JSON list of C-alpha atoms in Angstrom, two decimals:
[
{"chain": "W", "resi": 1, "resn": "ILE", "atom": "CA", "xyz": [-68.23, -10.41, -151.47]},
{"chain": "W", "resi": 2, "resn": "ILE", "atom": "CA", "xyz": [-67.75, -8.57, -148.20]},
{"chain": "W", "resi": 3, "resn": "MET", "atom": "CA", "xyz": [-64.62, -9.20, -146.39]},
{"chain": "W", "resi": 4, "resn": "ARG", "atom": "CA", "xyz": [-64.85, -8.67, -142.56]},
{"chain": "W", "resi": 5, "resn": "VAL", "atom": "CA", "xyz": [-61.44, -7.48, -141.35]},
{"chain": "W", "resi": 6, "resn": "SER", "atom": "CA", "xyz": [-62.47, -6.49, -137.90]},
{"chain": "W", "resi": 7, "resn": "LEU", "atom": "CA", "xyz": [-61.52, -10.05, -136.38]},
{"chain": "W", "resi": 8, "resn": "GLY", "atom": "CA", "xyz": [-60.25, -8.69, -133.26]},
{"chain": "W", "resi": 9, "resn": "LYS", "atom": "CA", "xyz": [-58.27, -10.30, -130.33]},
{"chain": "W", "resi": 10, "resn": "SER", "atom": "CA", "xyz": [-61.79, -10.61, -128.31]},
{"chain": "W", "resi": 11, "resn": "VAL", "atom": "CA", "xyz": [-63.41, -12.45, -131.22]},
{"chain": "W", "resi": 12, "resn": "LEU", "atom": "CA", "xyz": [-60.76, -14.68, -131.79]},
{"chain": "W", "resi": 13, "resn": "LEU", "atom": "CA", "xyz": [-60.68, -15.56, -128.14]},
{"chain": "W", "resi": 14, "resn": "GLY", "atom": "CA", "xyz": [-64.36, -16.28, -128.52]},
{"chain": "W", "resi": 15, "resn": "THR", "atom": "CA", "xyz": [-63.48, -18.51, -131.67]},
{"chain": "W", "resi": 16, "resn": "MET", "atom": "CA", "xyz": [-60.66, -20.02, -129.62]},
{"chain": "W", "resi": 17, "resn": "CYS", "atom": "CA", "xyz": [-63.13, -21.20, -127.06]},
{"chain": "W", "resi": 18, "resn": "LEU", "atom": "CA", "xyz": [-65.36, -22.80, -129.53]},
{"chain": "W", "resi": 19, "resn": "THR", "atom": "CA", "xyz": [-62.45, -24.93, -131.52]},
{"chain": "W", "resi": 20, "resn": "VAL", "atom": "CA", "xyz": [-64.17, -28.12, -130.34]},
{"chain": "W", "resi": 21, "resn": "VAL", "atom": "CA", "xyz": [-67.44, -27.50, -132.06]},
{"chain": "W", "resi": 22, "resn": "ALA", "atom": "CA", "xyz": [-65.78, -25.83, -134.76]},
{"chain": "W", "resi": 23, "resn": "CYS", "atom": "CA", "xyz": [-63.14, -28.48, -135.62]},
{"chain": "W", "resi": 24, "resn": "GLY", "atom": "CA", "xyz": [-65.26, -31.34, -134.78]},
{"chain": "W", "resi": 25, "resn": "GLY", "atom": "CA", "xyz": [-63.06, -32.62, -131.89]},
{"chain": "W", "resi": 26, "resn": "SER", "atom": "CA", "xyz": [-64.09, -34.96, -129.25]},
{"chain": "W", "resi": 27, "resn": "THR", "atom": "CA", "xyz": [-63.60, -32.53, -126.28]},
{"chain": "W", "resi": 28, "resn": "LYS", "atom": "CA", "xyz": [-66.07, -29.98, -125.21]},
{"chain": "W", "resi": 29, "resn": "GLU", "atom": "CA", "xyz": [-64.86, -26.49, -124.07]},
{"chain": "W", "resi": 30, "resn": "GLY", "atom": "CA", "xyz": [-65.74, -26.23, -120.38]},
{"chain": "W", "resi": 31, "resn": "ASP", "atom": "CA", "xyz": [-65.82, -30.24, -120.18]},
{"chain": "W", "resi": 32, "resn": "GLN", "atom": "CA", "xyz": [-61.98, -30.64, -120.26]},
{"chain": "W", "resi": 33, "resn": "ALA", "atom": "CA", "xyz": [-61.78, -33.15, -117.63]},
{"chain": "W", "resi": 34, "resn": "THR", "atom": "CA", "xyz": [-62.52, -36.69, -118.47]},
{"chain": "W", "resi": 35, "resn": "ASN", "atom": "CA", "xyz": [-63.89, -39.35, -116.16]},
{"chain": "W", "resi": 36, "resn": "PRO", "atom": "CA", "xyz": [-61.60, -40.56, -113.49]},
{"chain": "W", "resi": 37, "resn": "SER", "atom": "CA", "xyz": [-61.97, -44.04, -114.58]},
{"chain": "W", "resi": 38, "resn": "ASP", "atom": "CA", "xyz": [-60.59, -43.03, -118.08]},
{"chain": "W", "resi": 39, "resn": "ALA", "atom": "CA", "xyz": [-57.38, -41.43, -116.77]},
{"chain": "W", "resi": 40, "resn": "SER", "atom": "CA", "xyz": [-54.30, -43.55, -117.07]},
{"chain": "W", "resi": 41, "resn": "GLY", "atom": "CA", "xyz": [-51.08, -43.66, -115.63]},
{"chain": "W", "resi": 42, "resn": "ALA", "atom": "CA", "xyz": [-52.48, -41.13, -113.12]},
{"chain": "W", "resi": 43, "resn": "THR", "atom": "CA", "xyz": [-50.40, -41.71, -109.94]},
{"chain": "W", "resi": 44, "resn": "ASP", "atom": "CA", "xyz": [-46.90, -42.30, -108.96]},
{"chain": "W", "resi": 45, "resn": "THR", "atom": "CA", "xyz": [-47.33, -45.47, -107.02]},
{"chain": "W", "resi": 46, "resn": "ALA", "atom": "CA", "xyz": [-44.38, -44.42, -104.79]},
{"chain": "W", "resi": 47, "resn": "ALA", "atom": "CA", "xyz": [-46.13, -41.22, -103.60]},
{"chain": "W", "resi": 48, "resn": "VAL", "atom": "CA", "xyz": [-48.98, -43.04, -101.47]},
{"chain": "W", "resi": 49, "resn": "GLY", "atom": "CA", "xyz": [-50.28, -46.49, -100.49]},
{"chain": "W", "resi": 50, "resn": "PRO", "atom": "CA", "xyz": [-52.80, -48.36, -102.55]},
{"chain": "W", "resi": 51, "resn": "GLU", "atom": "CA", "xyz": [-55.59, -47.78, -100.20]},
{"chain": "W", "resi": 52, "resn": "LYS", "atom": "CA", "xyz": [-55.15, -44.05, -100.06]},
{"chain": "W", "resi": 53, "resn": "ARG", "atom": "CA", "xyz": [-54.82, -43.80, -103.88]},
{"chain": "W", "resi": 54, "resn": "LYS", "atom": "CA", "xyz": [-58.03, -45.93, -104.14]},
{"chain": "W", "resi": 55, "resn": "GLU", "atom": "CA", "xyz": [-59.80, -43.65, -101.68]},
{"chain": "W", "resi": 56, "resn": "ALA", "atom": "CA", "xyz": [-58.77, -40.61, -103.44]},
{"chain": "W", "resi": 57, "resn": "ARG", "atom": "CA", "xyz": [-59.75, -41.75, -107.00]},
{"chain": "W", "resi": 58, "resn": "LYS", "atom": "CA", "xyz": [-63.06, -42.74, -105.45]},
{"chain": "W", "resi": 59, "resn": "ILE", "atom": "CA", "xyz": [-63.34, -39.11, -103.95]},
{"chain": "W", "resi": 60, "resn": "ALA", "atom": "CA", "xyz": [-62.59, -37.64, -107.41]},
{"chain": "W", "resi": 61, "resn": "GLU", "atom": "CA", "xyz": [-65.02, -39.64, -109.29]},
{"chain": "W", "resi": 62, "resn": "ALA", "atom": "CA", "xyz": [-67.50, -38.19, -106.92]},
{"chain": "W", "resi": 63, "resn": "ALA", "atom": "CA", "xyz": [-66.28, -34.62, -107.61]},
{"chain": "W", "resi": 64, "resn": "TYR", "atom": "CA", "xyz": [-66.67, -35.64, -111.36]},
{"chain": "W", "resi": 65, "resn": "GLU", "atom": "CA", "xyz": [-70.31, -36.31, -110.95]},
{"chain": "W", "resi": 66, "resn": "LEU", "atom": "CA", "xyz": [-71.15, -33.31, -109.19]},
{"chain": "W", "resi": 67, "resn": "ARG", "atom": "CA", "xyz": [-69.45, -31.16, -111.68]},
{"chain": "W", "resi": 68, "resn": "LYS", "atom": "CA", "xyz": [-71.10, -32.79, -114.43]},
{"chain": "W", "resi": 69, "resn": "VAL", "atom": "CA", "xyz": [-74.49, -31.61, -112.95]},
{"chain": "W", "resi": 70, "resn": "GLY", "atom": "CA", "xyz": [-73.19, -28.13, -112.36]},
{"chain": "W", "resi": 71, "resn": "LYS", "atom": "CA", "xyz": [-72.54, -28.30, -108.74]},
{"chain": "W", "resi": 72, "resn": "TYR", "atom": "CA", "xyz": [-69.18, -26.70, -109.07]},
{"chain": "W", "resi": 73, "resn": "ALA", "atom": "CA", "xyz": [-68.78, -25.66, -105.39]},
{"chain": "W", "resi": 74, "resn": "GLU", "atom": "CA", "xyz": [-69.60, -28.95, -104.22]},
{"chain": "W", "resi": 75, "resn": "SER", "atom": "CA", "xyz": [-67.28, -30.61, -106.50]},
{"chain": "W", "resi": 76, "resn": "LEU", "atom": "CA", "xyz": [-64.52, -28.47, -105.35]},
{"chain": "W", "resi": 77, "resn": "ILE", "atom": "CA", "xyz": [-64.71, -29.50, -102.01]},
{"chain": "W", "resi": 78, "resn": "GLU", "atom": "CA", "xyz": [-64.54, -33.14, -102.99]},
{"chain": "W", "resi": 79, "resn": "VAL", "atom": "CA", "xyz": [-61.69, -32.68, -105.24]},
{"chain": "W", "resi": 80, "resn": "ASP", "atom": "CA", "xyz": [-59.56, -30.86, -102.62]},
{"chain": "W", "resi": 81, "resn": "LYS", "atom": "CA", "xyz": [-60.24, -34.23, -100.31]},
{"chain": "W", "resi": 82, "resn": "ALA", "atom": "CA", "xyz": [-58.87, -36.07, -103.19]},
{"chain": "W", "resi": 83, "resn": "ILE", "atom": "CA", "xyz": [-55.90, -34.13, -103.49]},
{"chain": "W", "resi": 84, "resn": "ALA", "atom": "CA", "xyz": [-55.27, -33.83, -100.08]},
{"chain": "W", "resi": 85, "resn": "LEU", "atom": "CA", "xyz": [-54.97, -37.66, -99.98]},
{"chain": "W", "resi": 86, "resn": "ASP", "atom": "CA", "xyz": [-53.04, -37.94, -103.01]},
{"chain": "W", "resi": 87, "resn": "LYS", "atom": "CA", "xyz": [-51.17, -34.91, -104.62]},
{"chain": "W", "resi": 88, "resn": "SER", "atom": "CA", "xyz": [-49.51, -37.36, -107.18]},
{"chain": "W", "resi": 89, "resn": "ASP", "atom": "CA", "xyz": [-52.75, -38.00, -109.10]},
{"chain": "W", "resi": 90, "resn": "TYR", "atom": "CA", "xyz": [-52.43, -35.62, -112.38]},
{"chain": "W", "resi": 91, "resn": "TYR", "atom": "CA", "xyz": [-56.26, -36.30, -112.94]},
{"chain": "W", "resi": 92, "resn": "SER", "atom": "CA", "xyz": [-57.24, -34.78, -109.48]},
{"chain": "W", "resi": 93, "resn": "HIS", "atom": "CA", "xyz": [-55.52, -31.56, -110.45]},
{"chain": "W", "resi": 94, "resn": "GLN", "atom": "CA", "xyz": [-56.81, -31.37, -113.97]},
{"chain": "W", "resi": 95, "resn": "LEU", "atom": "CA", "xyz": [-60.34, -31.86, -112.57]},
{"chain": "W", "resi": 96, "resn": "ARG", "atom": "CA", "xyz": [-59.95, -28.97, -110.02]},
{"chain": "W", "resi": 97, "resn": "ALA", "atom": "CA", "xyz": [-58.56, -26.78, -112.96]},
{"chain": "W", "resi": 98, "resn": "ASP", "atom": "CA", "xyz": [-61.84, -27.34, -114.91]},
{"chain": "W", "resi": 99, "resn": "ILE", "atom": "CA", "xyz": [-63.97, -26.90, -111.79]},
{"chain": "W", "resi": 100, "resn": "ASN", "atom": "CA", "xyz": [-62.01, -23.75, -110.89]},
{"chain": "W", "resi": 101, "resn": "TYR", "atom": "CA", "xyz": [-62.52, -22.42, -114.52]},
{"chain": "W", "resi": 102, "resn": "GLY", "atom": "CA", "xyz": [-66.24, -23.11, -114.18]},
{"chain": "W", "resi": 103, "resn": "LEU", "atom": "CA", "xyz": [-66.15, -20.98, -111.11]},
{"chain": "W", "resi": 104, "resn": "ASN", "atom": "CA", "xyz": [-64.22, -18.24, -112.87]},
{"chain": "W", "resi": 105, "resn": "ASN", "atom": "CA", "xyz": [-61.22, -18.66, -110.61]},
{"chain": "W", "resi": 106, "resn": "VAL", "atom": "CA", "xyz": [-59.16, -18.75, -113.77]},
{"chain": "W", "resi": 107, "resn": "LYS", "atom": "CA", "xyz": [-55.69, -17.91, -111.97]},
{"chain": "W", "resi": 108, "resn": "GLU", "atom": "CA", "xyz": [-56.19, -20.96, -109.79]},
{"chain": "W", "resi": 109, "resn": "ALA", "atom": "CA", "xyz": [-57.26, -22.96, -112.57]},
{"chain": "W", "resi": 110, "resn": "ILE", "atom": "CA", "xyz": [-54.15, -22.38, -114.48]},
{"chain": "W", "resi": 111, "resn": "GLN", "atom": "CA", "xyz": [-51.95, -23.13, -111.35]},
{"chain": "W", "resi": 112, "resn": "ASP", "atom": "CA", "xyz": [-53.78, -26.51, -111.24]},
{"chain": "W", "resi": 113, "resn": "LEU", "atom": "CA", "xyz": [-53.10, -27.25, -114.69]},
{"chain": "W", "resi": 114, "resn": "LYS", "atom": "CA", "xyz": [-49.40, -26.49, -114.13]},
{"chain": "W", "resi": 115, "resn": "ASN", "atom": "CA", "xyz": [-49.39, -28.97, -111.32]},
{"chain": "W", "resi": 116, "resn": "SER", "atom": "CA", "xyz": [-50.91, -31.44, -113.65]},
{"chain": "W", "resi": 117, "resn": "ILE", "atom": "CA", "xyz": [-48.47, -30.94, -116.19]},
{"chain": "W", "resi": 118, "resn": "ALA", "atom": "CA", "xyz": [-45.60, -31.34, -113.82]},
{"chain": "W", "resi": 119, "resn": "LEU", "atom": "CA", "xyz": [-47.01, -34.76, -113.08]},
{"chain": "W", "resi": 120, "resn": "LYS", "atom": "CA", "xyz": [-47.94, -35.76, -116.61]},
{"chain": "W", "resi": 121, "resn": "PRO", "atom": "CA", "xyz": [-45.84, -33.54, -119.12]},
{"chain": "W", "resi": 122, "resn": "ASP", "atom": "CA", "xyz": [-46.75, -35.70, -122.33]},
{"chain": "W", "resi": 123, "resn": "GLU", "atom": "CA", "xyz": [-50.72, -35.18, -121.96]},
{"chain": "W", "resi": 124, "resn": "ALA", "atom": "CA", "xyz": [-51.68, -32.76, -124.93]},
{"chain": "W", "resi": 125, "resn": "SER", "atom": "CA", "xyz": [-55.02, -32.04, -123.44]},
{"chain": "W", "resi": 126, "resn": "LEU", "atom": "CA", "xyz": [-53.45, -30.31, -120.48]},
{"chain": "W", "resi": 127, "resn": "TYR", "atom": "CA", "xyz": [-51.54, -28.10, -122.50]},
{"chain": "W", "resi": 128, "resn": "TYR", "atom": "CA", "xyz": [-54.67, -27.19, -124.67]},
{"chain": "W", "resi": 129, "resn": "SER", "atom": "CA", "xyz": [-56.88, -26.44, -121.60]},
{"chain": "W", "resi": 130, "resn": "LYS", "atom": "CA", "xyz": [-53.86, -24.21, -120.26]},
{"chain": "W", "resi": 131, "resn": "ALA", "atom": "CA", "xyz": [-53.77, -22.26, -123.48]},
{"chain": "W", "resi": 132, "resn": "LEU", "atom": "CA", "xyz": [-57.53, -21.69, -123.48]},
{"chain": "W", "resi": 133, "resn": "TYR", "atom": "CA", "xyz": [-57.35, -20.51, -119.87]},
{"chain": "W", "resi": 134, "resn": "GLU", "atom": "CA", "xyz": [-54.35, -18.17, -120.33]},
{"chain": "W", "resi": 135, "resn": "GLY", "atom": "CA", "xyz": [-56.17, -16.86, -123.56]},
{"chain": "W", "resi": 136, "resn": "SER", "atom": "CA", "xyz": [-59.09, -15.91, -121.40]},
{"chain": "W", "resi": 137, "resn": "LEU", "atom": "CA", "xyz": [-56.69, -13.96, -119.37]},
{"chain": "W", "resi": 138, "resn": "LYS", "atom": "CA", "xyz": [-55.33, -12.36, -122.63]},
{"chain": "W", "resi": 139, "resn": "ASN", "atom": "CA", "xyz": [-51.87, -14.02, -121.89]},
{"chain": "W", "resi": 140, "resn": "TYR", "atom": "CA", "xyz": [-51.48, -14.63, -125.38]},
{"chain": "W", "resi": 141, "resn": "PRO", "atom": "CA", "xyz": [-47.93, -15.46, -125.38]},
{"chain": "W", "resi": 142, "resn": "ASP", "atom": "CA", "xyz": [-48.25, -18.12, -123.09]},
{"chain": "W", "resi": 143, "resn": "SER", "atom": "CA", "xyz": [-51.45, -19.27, -124.65]},
{"chain": "W", "resi": 144, "resn": "LEU", "atom": "CA", "xyz": [-49.24, -19.45, -127.87]},
{"chain": "W", "resi": 145, "resn": "ALA", "atom": "CA", "xyz": [-46.62, -21.55, -126.27]},
{"chain": "W", "resi": 146, "resn": "ASP", "atom": "CA", "xyz": [-49.02, -24.05, -124.72]},
{"chain": "W", "resi": 147, "resn": "ALA", "atom": "CA", "xyz": [-50.83, -24.49, -128.04]},
{"chain": "W", "resi": 148, "resn": "LYS", "atom": "CA", "xyz": [-47.49, -25.14, -129.94]},
{"chain": "W", "resi": 149, "resn": "GLU", "atom": "CA", "xyz": [-47.01, -27.97, -127.06]},
{"chain": "W", "resi": 150, "resn": "ALA", "atom": "CA", "xyz": [-50.32, -29.31, -127.70]},
{"chain": "W", "resi": 151, "resn": "VAL", "atom": "CA", "xyz": [-49.64, -29.58, -131.34]},
{"chain": "W", "resi": 152, "resn": "ARG", "atom": "CA", "xyz": [-46.17, -31.06, -130.81]},
{"chain": "W", "resi": 153, "resn": "LEU", "atom": "CA", "xyz": [-47.44, -33.90, -128.77]},
{"chain": "W", "resi": 154, "resn": "GLN", "atom": "CA", "xyz": [-50.77, -34.44, -131.00]},
{"chain": "W", "resi": 155, "resn": "PRO", "atom": "CA", "xyz": [-50.01, -32.75, -134.44]},
{"chain": "W", "resi": 156, "resn": "THR", "atom": "CA", "xyz": [-52.98, -34.05, -136.27]},
{"chain": "W", "resi": 157, "resn": "ASN", "atom": "CA", "xyz": [-55.53, -32.74, -133.68]},
{"chain": "W", "resi": 158, "resn": "LYS", "atom": "CA", "xyz": [-57.61, -30.12, -135.43]},
{"chain": "W", "resi": 159, "resn": "ASP", "atom": "CA", "xyz": [-58.72, -28.52, -132.00]},
{"chain": "W", "resi": 160, "resn": "TYR", "atom": "CA", "xyz": [-55.10, -27.90, -131.24]},
{"chain": "W", "resi": 161, "resn": "LEU", "atom": "CA", "xyz": [-54.10, -26.82, -134.51]},
{"chain": "W", "resi": 162, "resn": "TYR", "atom": "CA", "xyz": [-56.93, -24.20, -134.67]},
{"chain": "W", "resi": 163, "resn": "LEU", "atom": "CA", "xyz": [-56.27, -23.03, -131.31]},
{"chain": "W", "resi": 164, "resn": "ARG", "atom": "CA", "xyz": [-52.40, -22.43, -132.52]},
{"chain": "W", "resi": 165, "resn": "SER", "atom": "CA", "xyz": [-53.67, -20.85, -135.60]},
{"chain": "W", "resi": 166, "resn": "SER", "atom": "CA", "xyz": [-55.93, -18.30, -133.68]},
{"chain": "W", "resi": 167, "resn": "ASN", "atom": "CA", "xyz": [-52.86, -17.48, -131.59]},
{"chain": "W", "resi": 168, "resn": "TYR", "atom": "CA", "xyz": [-50.63, -17.05, -134.61]},
{"chain": "W", "resi": 169, "resn": "SER", "atom": "CA", "xyz": [-53.15, -14.65, -135.81]},
{"chain": "W", "resi": 170, "resn": "ILE", "atom": "CA", "xyz": [-53.24, -12.68, -132.52]},
{"chain": "W", "resi": 171, "resn": "ALA", "atom": "CA", "xyz": [-49.74, -12.40, -132.76]},
{"chain": "W", "resi": 172, "resn": "LYS", "atom": "CA", "xyz": [-49.74, -11.22, -136.43]},
{"chain": "W", "resi": 173, "resn": "ASP", "atom": "CA", "xyz": [-47.89, -14.20, -137.67]},
{"chain": "W", "resi": 174, "resn": "TYR", "atom": "CA", "xyz": [-50.52, -14.51, -140.22]},
{"chain": "W", "resi": 175, "resn": "LYS", "atom": "CA", "xyz": [-48.37, -16.95, -142.29]},
{"chain": "W", "resi": 176, "resn": "SER", "atom": "CA", "xyz": [-48.12, -19.54, -139.70]},
{"chain": "W", "resi": 177, "resn": "ALA", "atom": "CA", "xyz": [-51.88, -19.10, -138.75]},
{"chain": "W", "resi": 178, "resn": "ILE", "atom": "CA", "xyz": [-52.73, -20.01, -142.53]},
{"chain": "W", "resi": 179, "resn": "ALA", "atom": "CA", "xyz": [-50.44, -23.10, -142.54]},
{"chain": "W", "resi": 180, "resn": "ASP", "atom": "CA", "xyz": [-52.44, -24.24, -139.31]},
{"chain": "W", "resi": 181, "resn": "ALA", "atom": "CA", "xyz": [-55.71, -23.62, -141.11]},
{"chain": "W", "resi": 182, "resn": "SER", "atom": "CA", "xyz": [-54.85, -25.08, -144.01]},
{"chain": "W", "resi": 183, "resn": "ALA", "atom": "CA", "xyz": [-53.76, -28.15, -142.30]},
{"chain": "W", "resi": 184, "resn": "ILE", "atom": "CA", "xyz": [-56.94, -28.38, -140.84]},
{"chain": "W", "resi": 185, "resn": "LEU", "atom": "CA", "xyz": [-58.89, -28.07, -144.19]},
{"chain": "W", "resi": 186, "resn": "LYS", "atom": "CA", "xyz": [-56.92, -30.96, -145.56]},
{"chain": "W", "resi": 187, "resn": "MET", "atom": "CA", "xyz": [-58.45, -33.06, -142.63]},
{"chain": "W", "resi": 188, "resn": "ASP", "atom": "CA", "xyz": [-61.76, -31.40, -142.98]},
{"chain": "W", "resi": 189, "resn": "PRO", "atom": "CA", "xyz": [-62.62, -29.75, -146.02]},
{"chain": "W", "resi": 190, "resn": "LYS", "atom": "CA", "xyz": [-65.90, -28.33, -144.68]},
{"chain": "W", "resi": 191, "resn": "ASN", "atom": "CA", "xyz": [-64.28, -26.58, -141.52]},
{"chain": "W", "resi": 192, "resn": "GLU", "atom": "CA", "xyz": [-65.97, -23.32, -141.59]},
{"chain": "W", "resi": 193, "resn": "ASN", "atom": "CA", "xyz": [-63.71, -21.56, -139.06]},
{"chain": "W", "resi": 194, "resn": "ALA", "atom": "CA", "xyz": [-60.59, -22.73, -140.94]},
{"chain": "W", "resi": 195, "resn": "TYR", "atom": "CA", "xyz": [-62.04, -21.00, -143.93]},
{"chain": "W", "resi": 196, "resn": "ARG", "atom": "CA", "xyz": [-62.80, -17.75, -141.90]},
{"chain": "W", "resi": 197, "resn": "MET", "atom": "CA", "xyz": [-59.53, -17.75, -140.17]},
{"chain": "W", "resi": 198, "resn": "ARG", "atom": "CA", "xyz": [-57.55, -18.26, -143.48]},
{"chain": "W", "resi": 199, "resn": "ALA", "atom": "CA", "xyz": [-59.65, -15.64, -145.42]},
{"chain": "W", "resi": 200, "resn": "VAL", "atom": "CA", "xyz": [-59.02, -12.98, -142.71]},
{"chain": "W", "resi": 201, "resn": "CYS", "atom": "CA", "xyz": [-55.32, -13.78, -142.63]},
{"chain": "W", "resi": 202, "resn": "TYR", "atom": "CA", "xyz": [-54.75, -13.67, -146.27]},
{"chain": "W", "resi": 203, "resn": "TYR", "atom": "CA", "xyz": [-56.71, -10.00, -146.18]},
{"chain": "W", "resi": 204, "resn": "LYS", "atom": "CA", "xyz": [-54.09, -9.03, -143.56]},
{"chain": "W", "resi": 205, "resn": "LEU", "atom": "CA", "xyz": [-51.22, -9.98, -145.66]},
{"chain": "W", "resi": 206, "resn": "GLY", "atom": "CA", "xyz": [-52.83, -8.14, -148.76]},
{"chain": "W", "resi": 207, "resn": "ASP", "atom": "CA", "xyz": [-53.65, -11.33, -150.59]},
{"chain": "W", "resi": 208, "resn": "LYS", "atom": "CA", "xyz": [-57.14, -10.51, -151.65]},
{"chain": "W", "resi": 209, "resn": "LYS", "atom": "CA", "xyz": [-57.46, -13.11, -154.33]},
{"chain": "W", "resi": 210, "resn": "ASN", "atom": "CA", "xyz": [-56.90, -16.02, -152.06]},
{"chain": "W", "resi": 211, "resn": "SER", "atom": "CA", "xyz": [-58.87, -14.30, -149.28]},
{"chain": "W", "resi": 212, "resn": "ALA", "atom": "CA", "xyz": [-61.82, -13.75, -151.51]},
{"chain": "W", "resi": 213, "resn": "ALA", "atom": "CA", "xyz": [-61.50, -17.35, -152.79]},
{"chain": "W", "resi": 214, "resn": "ASP", "atom": "CA", "xyz": [-61.75, -18.54, -149.14]},
{"chain": "W", "resi": 215, "resn": "GLU", "atom": "CA", "xyz": [-64.69, -16.16, -148.32]},
{"chain": "W", "resi": 216, "resn": "LYS", "atom": "CA", "xyz": [-66.69, -17.52, -151.34]},
{"chain": "W", "resi": 217, "resn": "ALA", "atom": "CA", "xyz": [-65.85, -21.29, -150.02]},
{"chain": "W", "resi": 218, "resn": "LEU", "atom": "CA", "xyz": [-67.21, -20.40, -146.69]},
{"chain": "W", "resi": 219, "resn": "HIS", "atom": "CA", "xyz": [-70.23, -18.73, -148.00]},
{"chain": "W", "resi": 220, "resn": "ASN", "atom": "CA", "xyz": [-70.89, -21.74, -150.19]},
{"chain": "W", "resi": 221, "resn": "LEU", "atom": "CA", "xyz": [-70.30, -24.08, -147.19]},
{"chain": "W", "resi": 222, "resn": "GLN", "atom": "CA", "xyz": [-72.91, -21.91, -145.00]},
{"chain": "W", "resi": 223, "resn": "ARG", "atom": "CA", "xyz": [-75.43, -22.12, -147.81]},
{"chain": "W", "resi": 224, "resn": "SER", "atom": "CA", "xyz": [-75.12, -26.04, -147.81]},
{"chain": "W", "resi": 225, "resn": "ASN", "atom": "CA", "xyz": [-75.26, -26.14, -144.23]},
{"chain": "W", "resi": 226, "resn": "ALA", "atom": "CA", "xyz": [-78.24, -23.85, -143.99]},
{"chain": "W", "resi": 227, "resn": "THR", "atom": "CA", "xyz": [-81.49, -25.58, -142.50]},
{"chain": "W", "resi": 228, "resn": "VAL", "atom": "CA", "xyz": [-84.64, -24.66, -144.35]},
{"chain": "W", "resi": 229, "resn": "ILE", "atom": "CA", "xyz": [-87.36, -23.91, -141.42]}
]
């Protein structure tokens, strides 16, 4: 078994951005924003009148549809209009963050998420998105803090656990990274990325026996999942 120990920060960040695929979550990276009609408790009813709220939400829905087909510049114009009408809707700020990230305006996307979190501080997906964005800028301490908050709010979410595990590994807190990877494997015994993460962290701690066992488990999973062409 060949142990690959060159899992650096850049690779970890790449893995972090694939956490949804790896852990079988329901959210797709780069598609963090949900449909406006699915957002609940989105507005402070005292902030604006019902007609303005309705109009703002309609514009946000149009922005979301544009974003879905990759028309980021056009969707940004529309979501700006929605926020101008109703600044108290957390979803519009979340959607603008997603759009800005798609346009590679990462700092602006992070600020949008900060605004969204201020309006809905109990929404775990906002911290998850912010952790990904902070990580893409190599703001690892902030990324870890956000990942911790996402897990605190939803402790059984495999995506959030894996993101926190990745950040722990970057911080060289390998024991905590192993604990999160192990929690994922309890829920999903066939999770390849969790085995890979744990194998590397065991190796970094000098535990070659457990590292080799996870490498073997990973290899067996990859073989069983292989498609014959």
